[in-house]
Short mmCIF file of C-alpha atoms and ligand atoms in Angstrom, two decimals:
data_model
loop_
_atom_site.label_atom_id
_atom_site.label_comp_id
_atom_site.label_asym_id
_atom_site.label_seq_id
_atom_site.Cartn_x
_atom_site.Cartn_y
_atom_site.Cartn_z
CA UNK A 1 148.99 163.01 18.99
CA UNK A 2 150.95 165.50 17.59
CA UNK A 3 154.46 163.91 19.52
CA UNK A 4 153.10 160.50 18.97
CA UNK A 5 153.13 160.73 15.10
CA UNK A 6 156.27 162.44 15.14
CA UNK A 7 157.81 159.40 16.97
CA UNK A 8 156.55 157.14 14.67
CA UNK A 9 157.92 158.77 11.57
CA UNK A 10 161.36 158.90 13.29
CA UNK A 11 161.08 155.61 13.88
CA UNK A 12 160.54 154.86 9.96
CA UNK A 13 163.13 157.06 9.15
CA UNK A 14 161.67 160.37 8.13
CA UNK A 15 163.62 163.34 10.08
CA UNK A 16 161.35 165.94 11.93
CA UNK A 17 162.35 168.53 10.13
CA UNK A 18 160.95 166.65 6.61
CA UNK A 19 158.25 165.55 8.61
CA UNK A 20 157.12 169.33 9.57
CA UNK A 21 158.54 170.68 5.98
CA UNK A 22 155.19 167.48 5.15
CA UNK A 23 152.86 168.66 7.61
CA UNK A 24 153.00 172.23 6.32
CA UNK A 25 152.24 171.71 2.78
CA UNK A 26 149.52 169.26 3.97
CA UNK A 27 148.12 171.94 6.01
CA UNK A 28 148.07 174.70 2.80
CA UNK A 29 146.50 171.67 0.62
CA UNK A 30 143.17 171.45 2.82
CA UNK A 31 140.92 173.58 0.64
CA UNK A 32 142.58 171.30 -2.25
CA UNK A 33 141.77 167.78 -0.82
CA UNK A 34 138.28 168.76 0.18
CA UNK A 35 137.48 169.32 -3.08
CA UNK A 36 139.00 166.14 -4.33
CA UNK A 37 137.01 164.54 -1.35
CA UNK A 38 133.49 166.53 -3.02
CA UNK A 39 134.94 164.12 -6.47
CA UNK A 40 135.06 160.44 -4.63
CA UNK A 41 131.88 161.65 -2.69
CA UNK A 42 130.09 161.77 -6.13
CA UNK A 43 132.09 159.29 -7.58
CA UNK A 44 130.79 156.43 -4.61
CA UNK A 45 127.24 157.60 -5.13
CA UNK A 46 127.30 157.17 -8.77
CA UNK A 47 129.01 153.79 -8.21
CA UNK A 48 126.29 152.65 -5.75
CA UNK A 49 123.59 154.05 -7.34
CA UNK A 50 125.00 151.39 -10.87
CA UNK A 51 125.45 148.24 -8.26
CA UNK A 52 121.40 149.07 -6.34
CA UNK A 53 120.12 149.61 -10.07
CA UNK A 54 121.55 146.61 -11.44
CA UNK A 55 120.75 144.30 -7.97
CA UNK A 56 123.47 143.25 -7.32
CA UNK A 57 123.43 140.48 -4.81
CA UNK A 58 125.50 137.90 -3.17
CA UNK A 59 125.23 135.61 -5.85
CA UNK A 60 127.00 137.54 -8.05
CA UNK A 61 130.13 137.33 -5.79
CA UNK A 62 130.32 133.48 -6.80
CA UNK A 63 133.19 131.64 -9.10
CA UNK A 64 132.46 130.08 -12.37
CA UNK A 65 134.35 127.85 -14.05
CA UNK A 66 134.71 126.02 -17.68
CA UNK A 67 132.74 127.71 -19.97
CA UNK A 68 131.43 130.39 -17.57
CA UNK A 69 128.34 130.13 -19.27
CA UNK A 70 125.56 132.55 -17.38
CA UNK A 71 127.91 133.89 -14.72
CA UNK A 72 125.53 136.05 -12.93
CA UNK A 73 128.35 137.30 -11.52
CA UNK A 74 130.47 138.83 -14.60
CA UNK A 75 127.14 139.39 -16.71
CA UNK A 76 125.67 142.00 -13.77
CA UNK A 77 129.53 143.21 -13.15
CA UNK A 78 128.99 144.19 -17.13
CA UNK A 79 125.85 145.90 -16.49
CA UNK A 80 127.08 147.50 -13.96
CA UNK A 81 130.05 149.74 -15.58
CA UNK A 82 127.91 150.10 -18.18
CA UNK A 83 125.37 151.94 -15.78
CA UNK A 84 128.23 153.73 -13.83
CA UNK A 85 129.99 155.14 -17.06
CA UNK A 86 126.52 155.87 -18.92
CA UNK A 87 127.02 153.21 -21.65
CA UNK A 88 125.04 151.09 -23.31
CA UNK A 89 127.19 147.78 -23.01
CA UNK A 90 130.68 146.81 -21.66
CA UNK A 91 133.45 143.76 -21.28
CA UNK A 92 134.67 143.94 -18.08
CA UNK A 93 137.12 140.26 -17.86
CA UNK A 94 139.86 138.43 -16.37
CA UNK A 95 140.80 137.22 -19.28
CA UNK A 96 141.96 141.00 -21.04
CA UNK A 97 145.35 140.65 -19.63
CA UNK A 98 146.17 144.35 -19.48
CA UNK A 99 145.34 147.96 -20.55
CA UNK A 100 147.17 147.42 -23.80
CA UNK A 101 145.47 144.09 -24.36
CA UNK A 102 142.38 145.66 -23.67
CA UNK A 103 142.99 148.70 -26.58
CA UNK A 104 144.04 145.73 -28.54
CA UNK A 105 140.95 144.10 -28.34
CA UNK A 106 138.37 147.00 -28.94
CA UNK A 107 140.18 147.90 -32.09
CA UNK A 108 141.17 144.75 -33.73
CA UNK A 109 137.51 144.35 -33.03
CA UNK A 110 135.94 147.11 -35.14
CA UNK A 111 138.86 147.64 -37.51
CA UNK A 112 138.45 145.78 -40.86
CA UNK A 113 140.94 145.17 -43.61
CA UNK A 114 141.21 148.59 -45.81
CA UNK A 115 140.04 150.89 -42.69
CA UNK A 116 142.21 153.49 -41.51
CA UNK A 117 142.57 154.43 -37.82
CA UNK A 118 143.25 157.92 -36.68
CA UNK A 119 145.37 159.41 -33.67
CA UNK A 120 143.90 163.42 -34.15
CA UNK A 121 145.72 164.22 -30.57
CA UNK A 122 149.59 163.03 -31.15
CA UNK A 123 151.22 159.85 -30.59
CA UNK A 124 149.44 157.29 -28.51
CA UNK A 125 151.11 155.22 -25.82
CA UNK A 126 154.39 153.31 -26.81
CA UNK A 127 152.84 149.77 -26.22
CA UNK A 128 150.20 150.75 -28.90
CA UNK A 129 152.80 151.88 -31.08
CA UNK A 130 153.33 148.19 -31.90
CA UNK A 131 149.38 147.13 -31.73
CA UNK A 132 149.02 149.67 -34.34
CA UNK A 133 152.32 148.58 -36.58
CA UNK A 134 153.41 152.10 -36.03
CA UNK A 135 156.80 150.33 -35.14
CA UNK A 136 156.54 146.84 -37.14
CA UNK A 137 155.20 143.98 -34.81
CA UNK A 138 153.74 140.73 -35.61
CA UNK A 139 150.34 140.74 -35.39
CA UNK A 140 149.80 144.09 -35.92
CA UNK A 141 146.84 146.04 -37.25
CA UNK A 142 149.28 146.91 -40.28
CA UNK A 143 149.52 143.32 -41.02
CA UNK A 144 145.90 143.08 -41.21
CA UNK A 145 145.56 145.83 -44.10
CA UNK A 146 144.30 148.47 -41.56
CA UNK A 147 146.35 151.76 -42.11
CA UNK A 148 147.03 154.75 -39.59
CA UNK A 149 147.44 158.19 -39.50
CA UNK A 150 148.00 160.73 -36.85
CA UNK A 151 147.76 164.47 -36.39
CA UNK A 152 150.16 166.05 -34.04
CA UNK A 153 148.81 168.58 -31.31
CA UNK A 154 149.48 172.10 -32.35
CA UNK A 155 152.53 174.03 -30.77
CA UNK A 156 151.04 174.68 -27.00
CA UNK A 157 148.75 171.98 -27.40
CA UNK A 158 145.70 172.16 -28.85
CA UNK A 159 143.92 170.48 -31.31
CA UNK A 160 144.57 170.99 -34.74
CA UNK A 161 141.42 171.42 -35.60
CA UNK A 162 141.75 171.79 -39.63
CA UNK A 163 144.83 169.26 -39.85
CA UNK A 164 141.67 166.45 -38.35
CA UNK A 165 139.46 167.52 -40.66
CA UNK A 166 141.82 167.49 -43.66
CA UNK A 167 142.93 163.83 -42.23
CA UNK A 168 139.60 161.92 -42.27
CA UNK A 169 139.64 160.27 -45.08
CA UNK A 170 136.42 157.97 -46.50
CA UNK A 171 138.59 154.93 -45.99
CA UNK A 172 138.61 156.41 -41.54
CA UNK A 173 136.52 154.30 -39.92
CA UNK A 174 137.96 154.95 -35.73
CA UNK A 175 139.74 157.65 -34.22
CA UNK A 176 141.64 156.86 -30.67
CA UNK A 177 141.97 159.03 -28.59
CA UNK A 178 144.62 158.83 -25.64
CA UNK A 179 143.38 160.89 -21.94
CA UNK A 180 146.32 160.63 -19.90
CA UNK A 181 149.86 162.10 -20.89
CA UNK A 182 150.97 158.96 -20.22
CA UNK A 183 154.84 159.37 -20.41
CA UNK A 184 154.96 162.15 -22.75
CA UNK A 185 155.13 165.99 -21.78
CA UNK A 186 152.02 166.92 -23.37
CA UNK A 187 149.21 168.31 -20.94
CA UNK A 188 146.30 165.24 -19.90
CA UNK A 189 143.53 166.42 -21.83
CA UNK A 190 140.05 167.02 -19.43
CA UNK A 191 136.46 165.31 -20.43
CA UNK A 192 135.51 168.35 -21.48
CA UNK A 193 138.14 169.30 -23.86
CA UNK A 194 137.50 165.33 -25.45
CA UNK A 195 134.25 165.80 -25.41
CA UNK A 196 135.17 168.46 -27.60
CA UNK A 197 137.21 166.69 -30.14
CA UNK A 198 134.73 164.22 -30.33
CA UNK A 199 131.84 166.49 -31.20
CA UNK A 200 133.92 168.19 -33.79
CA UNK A 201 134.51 164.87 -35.21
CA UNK A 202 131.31 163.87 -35.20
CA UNK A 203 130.11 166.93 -37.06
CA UNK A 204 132.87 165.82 -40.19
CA UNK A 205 131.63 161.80 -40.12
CA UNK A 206 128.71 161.03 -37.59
CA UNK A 207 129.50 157.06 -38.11
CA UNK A 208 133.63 157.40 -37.01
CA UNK A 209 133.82 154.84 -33.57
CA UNK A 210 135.72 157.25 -31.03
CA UNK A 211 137.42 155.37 -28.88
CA UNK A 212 139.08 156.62 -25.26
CA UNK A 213 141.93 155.25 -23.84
CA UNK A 214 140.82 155.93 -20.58
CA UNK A 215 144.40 154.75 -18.12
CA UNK A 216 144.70 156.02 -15.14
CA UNK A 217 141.25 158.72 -16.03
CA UNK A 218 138.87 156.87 -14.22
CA UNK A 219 137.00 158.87 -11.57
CA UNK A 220 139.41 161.62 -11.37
CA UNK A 221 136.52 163.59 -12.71
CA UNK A 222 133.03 163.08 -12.06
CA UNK A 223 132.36 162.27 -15.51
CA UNK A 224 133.97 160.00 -18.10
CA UNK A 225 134.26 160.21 -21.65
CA UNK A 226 131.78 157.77 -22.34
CA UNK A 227 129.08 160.43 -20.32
CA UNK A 228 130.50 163.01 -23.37
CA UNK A 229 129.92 160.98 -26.60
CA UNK A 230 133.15 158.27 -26.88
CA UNK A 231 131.78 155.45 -28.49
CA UNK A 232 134.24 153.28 -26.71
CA UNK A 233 136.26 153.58 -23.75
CA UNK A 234 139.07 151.25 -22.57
CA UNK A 235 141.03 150.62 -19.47
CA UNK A 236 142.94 148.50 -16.70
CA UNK A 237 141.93 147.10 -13.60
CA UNK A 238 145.37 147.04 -12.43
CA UNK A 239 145.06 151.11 -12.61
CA UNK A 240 142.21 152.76 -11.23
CA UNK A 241 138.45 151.22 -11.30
CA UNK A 242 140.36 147.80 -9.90
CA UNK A 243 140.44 149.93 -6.67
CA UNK A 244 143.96 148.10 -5.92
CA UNK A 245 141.71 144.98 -5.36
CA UNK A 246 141.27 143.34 -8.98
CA UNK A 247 144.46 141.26 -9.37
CA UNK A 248 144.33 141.45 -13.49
CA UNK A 249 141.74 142.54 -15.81
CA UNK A 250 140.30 145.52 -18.42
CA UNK A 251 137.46 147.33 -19.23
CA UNK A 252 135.81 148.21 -22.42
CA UNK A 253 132.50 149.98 -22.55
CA UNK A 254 130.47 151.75 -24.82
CA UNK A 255 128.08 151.09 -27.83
CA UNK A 256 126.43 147.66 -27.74
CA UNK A 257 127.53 146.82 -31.23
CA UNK A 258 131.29 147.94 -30.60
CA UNK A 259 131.45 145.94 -27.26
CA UNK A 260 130.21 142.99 -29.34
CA UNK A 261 132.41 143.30 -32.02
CA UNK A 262 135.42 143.43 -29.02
CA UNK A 263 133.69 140.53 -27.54
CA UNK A 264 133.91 138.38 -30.47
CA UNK A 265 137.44 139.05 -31.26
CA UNK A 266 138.25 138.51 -26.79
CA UNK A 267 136.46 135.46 -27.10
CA UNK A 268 135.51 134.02 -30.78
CA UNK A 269 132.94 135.21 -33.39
CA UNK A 270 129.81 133.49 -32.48
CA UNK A 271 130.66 133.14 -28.92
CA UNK A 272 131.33 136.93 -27.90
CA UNK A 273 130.00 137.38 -23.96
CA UNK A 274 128.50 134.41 -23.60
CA UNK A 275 131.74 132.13 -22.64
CA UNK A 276 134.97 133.74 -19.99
CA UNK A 277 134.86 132.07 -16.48
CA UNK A 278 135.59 134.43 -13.63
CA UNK A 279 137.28 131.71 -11.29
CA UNK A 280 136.99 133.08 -8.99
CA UNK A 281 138.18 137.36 -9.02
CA UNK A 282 134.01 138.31 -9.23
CA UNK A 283 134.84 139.23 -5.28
CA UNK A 284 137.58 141.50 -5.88
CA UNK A 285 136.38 143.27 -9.25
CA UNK A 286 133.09 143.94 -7.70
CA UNK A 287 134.64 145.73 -4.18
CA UNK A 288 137.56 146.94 -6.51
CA UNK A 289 135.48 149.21 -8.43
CA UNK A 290 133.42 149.98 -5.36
CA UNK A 291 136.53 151.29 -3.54
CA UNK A 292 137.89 152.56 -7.14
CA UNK A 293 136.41 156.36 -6.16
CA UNK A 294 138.05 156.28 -2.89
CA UNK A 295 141.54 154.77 -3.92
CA UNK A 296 141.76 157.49 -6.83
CA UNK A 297 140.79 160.03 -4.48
CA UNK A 298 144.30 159.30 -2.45
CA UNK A 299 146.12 158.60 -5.65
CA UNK A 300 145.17 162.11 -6.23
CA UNK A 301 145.80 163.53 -3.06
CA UNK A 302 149.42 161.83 -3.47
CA UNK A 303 150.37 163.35 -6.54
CA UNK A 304 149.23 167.08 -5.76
CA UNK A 305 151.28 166.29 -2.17
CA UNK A 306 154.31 165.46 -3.91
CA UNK A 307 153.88 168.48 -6.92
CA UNK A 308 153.38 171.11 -4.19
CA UNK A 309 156.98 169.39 -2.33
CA UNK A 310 159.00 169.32 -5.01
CA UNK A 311 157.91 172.46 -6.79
CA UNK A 312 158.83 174.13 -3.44
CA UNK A 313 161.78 172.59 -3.57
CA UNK A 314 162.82 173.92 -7.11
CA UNK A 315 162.44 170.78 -9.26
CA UNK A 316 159.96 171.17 -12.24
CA UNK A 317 156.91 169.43 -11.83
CA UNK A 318 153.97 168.39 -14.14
CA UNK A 319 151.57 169.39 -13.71
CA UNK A 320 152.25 172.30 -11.16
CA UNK A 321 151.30 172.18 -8.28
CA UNK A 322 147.99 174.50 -8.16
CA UNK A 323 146.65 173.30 -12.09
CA UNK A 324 143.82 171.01 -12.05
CA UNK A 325 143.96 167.16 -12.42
CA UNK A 326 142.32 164.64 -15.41
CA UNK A 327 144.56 161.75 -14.35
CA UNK A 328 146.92 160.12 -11.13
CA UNK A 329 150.50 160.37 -12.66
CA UNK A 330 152.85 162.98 -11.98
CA UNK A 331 155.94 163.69 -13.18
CA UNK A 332 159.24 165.44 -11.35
CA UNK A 333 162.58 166.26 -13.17
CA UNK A 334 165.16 165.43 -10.74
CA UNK A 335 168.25 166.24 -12.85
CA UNK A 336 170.37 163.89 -11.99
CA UNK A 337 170.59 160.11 -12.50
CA UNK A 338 171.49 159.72 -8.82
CA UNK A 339 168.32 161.75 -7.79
CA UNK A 340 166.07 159.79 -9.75
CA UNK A 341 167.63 156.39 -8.31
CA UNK A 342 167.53 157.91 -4.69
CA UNK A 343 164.13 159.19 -5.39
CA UNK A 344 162.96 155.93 -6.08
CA UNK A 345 164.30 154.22 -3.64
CA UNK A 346 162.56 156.03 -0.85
CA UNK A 347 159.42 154.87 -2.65
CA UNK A 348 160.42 151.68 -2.46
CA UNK A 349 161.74 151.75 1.23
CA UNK A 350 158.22 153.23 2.54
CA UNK A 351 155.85 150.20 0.78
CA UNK A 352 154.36 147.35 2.54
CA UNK A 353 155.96 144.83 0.28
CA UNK A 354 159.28 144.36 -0.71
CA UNK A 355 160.24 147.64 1.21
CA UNK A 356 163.56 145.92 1.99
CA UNK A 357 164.92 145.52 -1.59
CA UNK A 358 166.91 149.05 -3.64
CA UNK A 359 165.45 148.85 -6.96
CA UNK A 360 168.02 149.47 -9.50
CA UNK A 361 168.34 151.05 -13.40
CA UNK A 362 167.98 148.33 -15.91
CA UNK A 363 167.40 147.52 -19.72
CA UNK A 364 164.11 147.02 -20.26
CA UNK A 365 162.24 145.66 -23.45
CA UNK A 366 161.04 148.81 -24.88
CA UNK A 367 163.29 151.54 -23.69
CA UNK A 368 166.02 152.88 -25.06
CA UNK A 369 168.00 153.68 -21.79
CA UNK A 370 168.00 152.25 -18.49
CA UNK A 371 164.93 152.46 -16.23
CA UNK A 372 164.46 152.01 -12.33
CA UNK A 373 161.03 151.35 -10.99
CA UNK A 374 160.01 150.90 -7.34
CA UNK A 375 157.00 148.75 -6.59
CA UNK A 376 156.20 147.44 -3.62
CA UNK A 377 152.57 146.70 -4.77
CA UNK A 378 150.48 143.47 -3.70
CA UNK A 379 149.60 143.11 -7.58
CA UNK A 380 152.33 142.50 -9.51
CA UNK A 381 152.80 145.86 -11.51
CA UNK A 382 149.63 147.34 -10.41
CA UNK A 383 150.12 151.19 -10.40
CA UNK A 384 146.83 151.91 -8.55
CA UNK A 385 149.38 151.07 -5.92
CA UNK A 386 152.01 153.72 -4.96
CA UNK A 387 154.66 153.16 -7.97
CA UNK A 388 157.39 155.63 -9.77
CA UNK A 389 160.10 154.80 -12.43
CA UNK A 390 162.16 156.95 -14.36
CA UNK A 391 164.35 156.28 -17.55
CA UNK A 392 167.55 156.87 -17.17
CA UNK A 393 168.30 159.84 -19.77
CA UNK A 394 167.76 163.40 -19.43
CA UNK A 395 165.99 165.32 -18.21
CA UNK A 396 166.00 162.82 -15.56
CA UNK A 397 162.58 162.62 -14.55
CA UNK A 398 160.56 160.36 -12.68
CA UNK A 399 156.58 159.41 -12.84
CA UNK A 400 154.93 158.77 -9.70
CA UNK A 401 151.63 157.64 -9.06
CA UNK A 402 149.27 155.17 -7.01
CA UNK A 403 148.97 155.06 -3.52
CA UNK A 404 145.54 153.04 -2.54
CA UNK A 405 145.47 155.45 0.92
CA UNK A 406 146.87 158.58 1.35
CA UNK A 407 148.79 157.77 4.14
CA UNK A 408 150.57 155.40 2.24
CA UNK A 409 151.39 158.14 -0.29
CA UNK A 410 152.34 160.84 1.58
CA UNK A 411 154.80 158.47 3.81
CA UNK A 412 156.20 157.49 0.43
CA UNK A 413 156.82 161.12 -0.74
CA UNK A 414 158.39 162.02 2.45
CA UNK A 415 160.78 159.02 2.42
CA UNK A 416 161.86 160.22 -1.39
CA UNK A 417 162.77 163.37 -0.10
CA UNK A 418 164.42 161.66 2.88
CA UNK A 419 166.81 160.42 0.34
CA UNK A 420 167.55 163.10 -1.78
CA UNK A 421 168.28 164.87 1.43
CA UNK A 422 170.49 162.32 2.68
CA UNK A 423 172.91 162.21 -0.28
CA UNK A 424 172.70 166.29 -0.70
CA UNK A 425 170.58 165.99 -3.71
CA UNK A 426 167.94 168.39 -2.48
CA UNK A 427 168.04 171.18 0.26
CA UNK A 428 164.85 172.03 2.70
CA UNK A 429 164.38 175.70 1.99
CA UNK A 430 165.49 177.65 4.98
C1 PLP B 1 148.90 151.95 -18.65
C2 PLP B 1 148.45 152.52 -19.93
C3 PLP B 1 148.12 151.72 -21.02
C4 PLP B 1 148.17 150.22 -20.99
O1 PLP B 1 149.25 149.69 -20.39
P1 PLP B 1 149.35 148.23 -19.78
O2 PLP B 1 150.66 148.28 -19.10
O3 PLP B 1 149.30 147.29 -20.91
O4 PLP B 1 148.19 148.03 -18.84
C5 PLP B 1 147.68 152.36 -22.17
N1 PLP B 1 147.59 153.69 -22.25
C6 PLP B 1 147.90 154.49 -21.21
C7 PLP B 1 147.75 155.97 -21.35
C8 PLP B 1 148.33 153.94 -20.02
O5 PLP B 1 148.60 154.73 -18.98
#
């Protein structure tokens, strides 16, 4: 077997030598992936255990259309996140077009004219930066008369615990709070160190709505921060609890009266849950999320592959390569333009779709330097799906993450290095 896979990555275009430099690591990263296994093992259960207590049945797999009114379908899909995430409620749609559309949602939702929102752990993601009115945007919450402030993580970062507490104000009425690094350098904060912050919170104003931004989080851990007191917790189904399957959606769970108030801004007040036709996706969101534990599981496995390859090849990687993991991304500073570009490429080169086209750098709404991004995904943009990009600009770095089997991933990592290789823009160590 041992010749025969060999072969067939020869034949794909990965060299023996990177293909034993692969099988090396992969050997050394057993204890590691066993325990990520013990994760999605848990993670299925608790899955199962939401879709048997909620009965799910074949009727739910059906398509609605019009009004949607009593979808079986999307009203037991509801219950059922709720269950798996230990919430009381949740909005689980087609119609929330993305992550940031989701965050969107749950706080125009609960924010009111006069409130202030607060950000106690840094900067939240850039598309939020204009949802906010952080950078001036039509439609933002600033144009509404909601007002934001933010507290910066301390140097090393941790929470500044007395700059929060100085912060709330008695105009605060929600505090976001952002799990993944997203594209900054800051570490991904755990469950455990939110549910933290959120107890500390809690302790200054019981009545503050936490909310989670919860990208690219999902069932990395076996628990979420709605199982460690967030009042509201938001993500994509193009990321992680899609399972690669949902082709467009998002998530928000949490207290019954928060998901309502999201519901009614979604939809209208006075129609909230009760209208949204699935058309069709019930199929796909249902065995999305049931293969979401799975999927994340090689996501996982795909980033600590490639962390433990390029740290051993000198580049700096985040997180290392031995540090434990609270989301899917993970970042590797090339150096070099050309590396990032070639690193990319291989990505691109080793997907199912579109392996034939060579991304390249380009402006992008947004930005403020070029960006290249490989994605050979069956979703369009999905980054459950193995998916990298890097900005053009020092340090040169790119983000990786996705792969909805591990196989995928790891042939994806090899075929990066492949290319560096090739244009003598990394060295095998002898
Ligand atoms: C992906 C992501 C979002 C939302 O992005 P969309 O592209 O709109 O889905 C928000 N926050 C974080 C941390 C993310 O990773």
């Amino acid at each position: 077997m041992k010749a025969e896979l060999s072969n067939m990555y020869e034949t794909l275009g990965i060299s023996r030598e990177v293909w034993e430099f692969g099988e090396a690591i992969a050997r050394e990263l057993a204890p590691r992936f066993e325990s990520i296994g013990k994760t999605a093992e848990y993670n299925q259960l608790k899955v199962i255990r939401a879709m048997q207590a909620n009965r799910v049945s074949e009727a739910c797999l059906y398509a609605s259309s019009g009004y949607g009114y009593n979808d079986l379908g999307r009203d037991t899909l509801e219950k059922v996140y709720a269950s798996a995430f230990g919430a009381e409620d949740a909005l689980v749609r087609p119609q929330i077009a993305c992550g940031t559309h989701a965050l969107a949602v749950a706080l125009s939702g609960n924010l009111r004219p006069g409130d202030e929102l607060l950000s106690p752990a840094g900067k939240p993601y850039d598309t939020l930066e204009e949802v906010i009115g952080i950078r001036p945007s039509r439609g933002s919450l600033a144009e509404y008369g909601v007002t934001y402030r933010q507290v910066d993580l301390l140097e090393g970062g941790a929470f500044d615990y007395e700059g929060i507490r100085r912060a709330i104000s008695p105009r605060t009425r929600m505090v976001t709070i952002q799990r993944s690094k997203g594209y900054q350098t800051r570490p991904t904060f755990s469950v455990t160190q939110i549910g933290e912050l959120i107890r500390f919170i809690k302790s200054i104003r019981p009545d503050l709505i936490c909310m989670v931004d919860n990208c690219y989080g999902e069932f990395v851990e076996v628990q979420e921060p709605s199982e460690v007191g967030a009042d509201l917790m938001v993500g994509s189904l193009i990321k992680n609890p899609g399972g690669g399957l949902a082709p467009i959606g998002g998530y928000i769970v949490g207290k019954e009266e928060y998901v309502e108030n999201a519901a009614a801004r979604l939809t209208s007040p006075g129609l909230g849950k009760e209208v949204g036709a699935t058309l069709g996706v019930n199929q796909s969101f249902y065995q999305g999320f049931f293969l979401a534990p799975t999927v994340t599981a090689s996501a996982l496995k795909g980033a600590v592959f490639a962390a433990n390859i390029y740290e051993r090849l000198g580049f700096p990687v985040i997180p290392n390569g031995s540090e434990p993991r609270h989301d899917i991304i993970q970042a590797v500073t090339l150096g070099s333009p050309e590396a990032v570009i070639a690193f990319c490429r291989g990505i691109q080169a080793a997907a199912p779709v579109d392996s034939y086209v060579a991304p390249e750098p380009w402006a992008m709404p947004g930005y403020d330097s070029d960006v290249i991004m490989a994605a050979g995904a069956f979703v369009q943009g999905s980054s459950i799906e193995l998916s990298a990009d890097g900005p053009i600009k020092p340090p040169y770095a790119v983000y990786f993450q996705g792969g909805l089997t591990w196989e995928h991933a790891k042939f994806g990592i090899l075929m990066s290095l492949q290319k560096l290789l090739e244009q003598g823009l990394a060295a095998l160590p002898r």
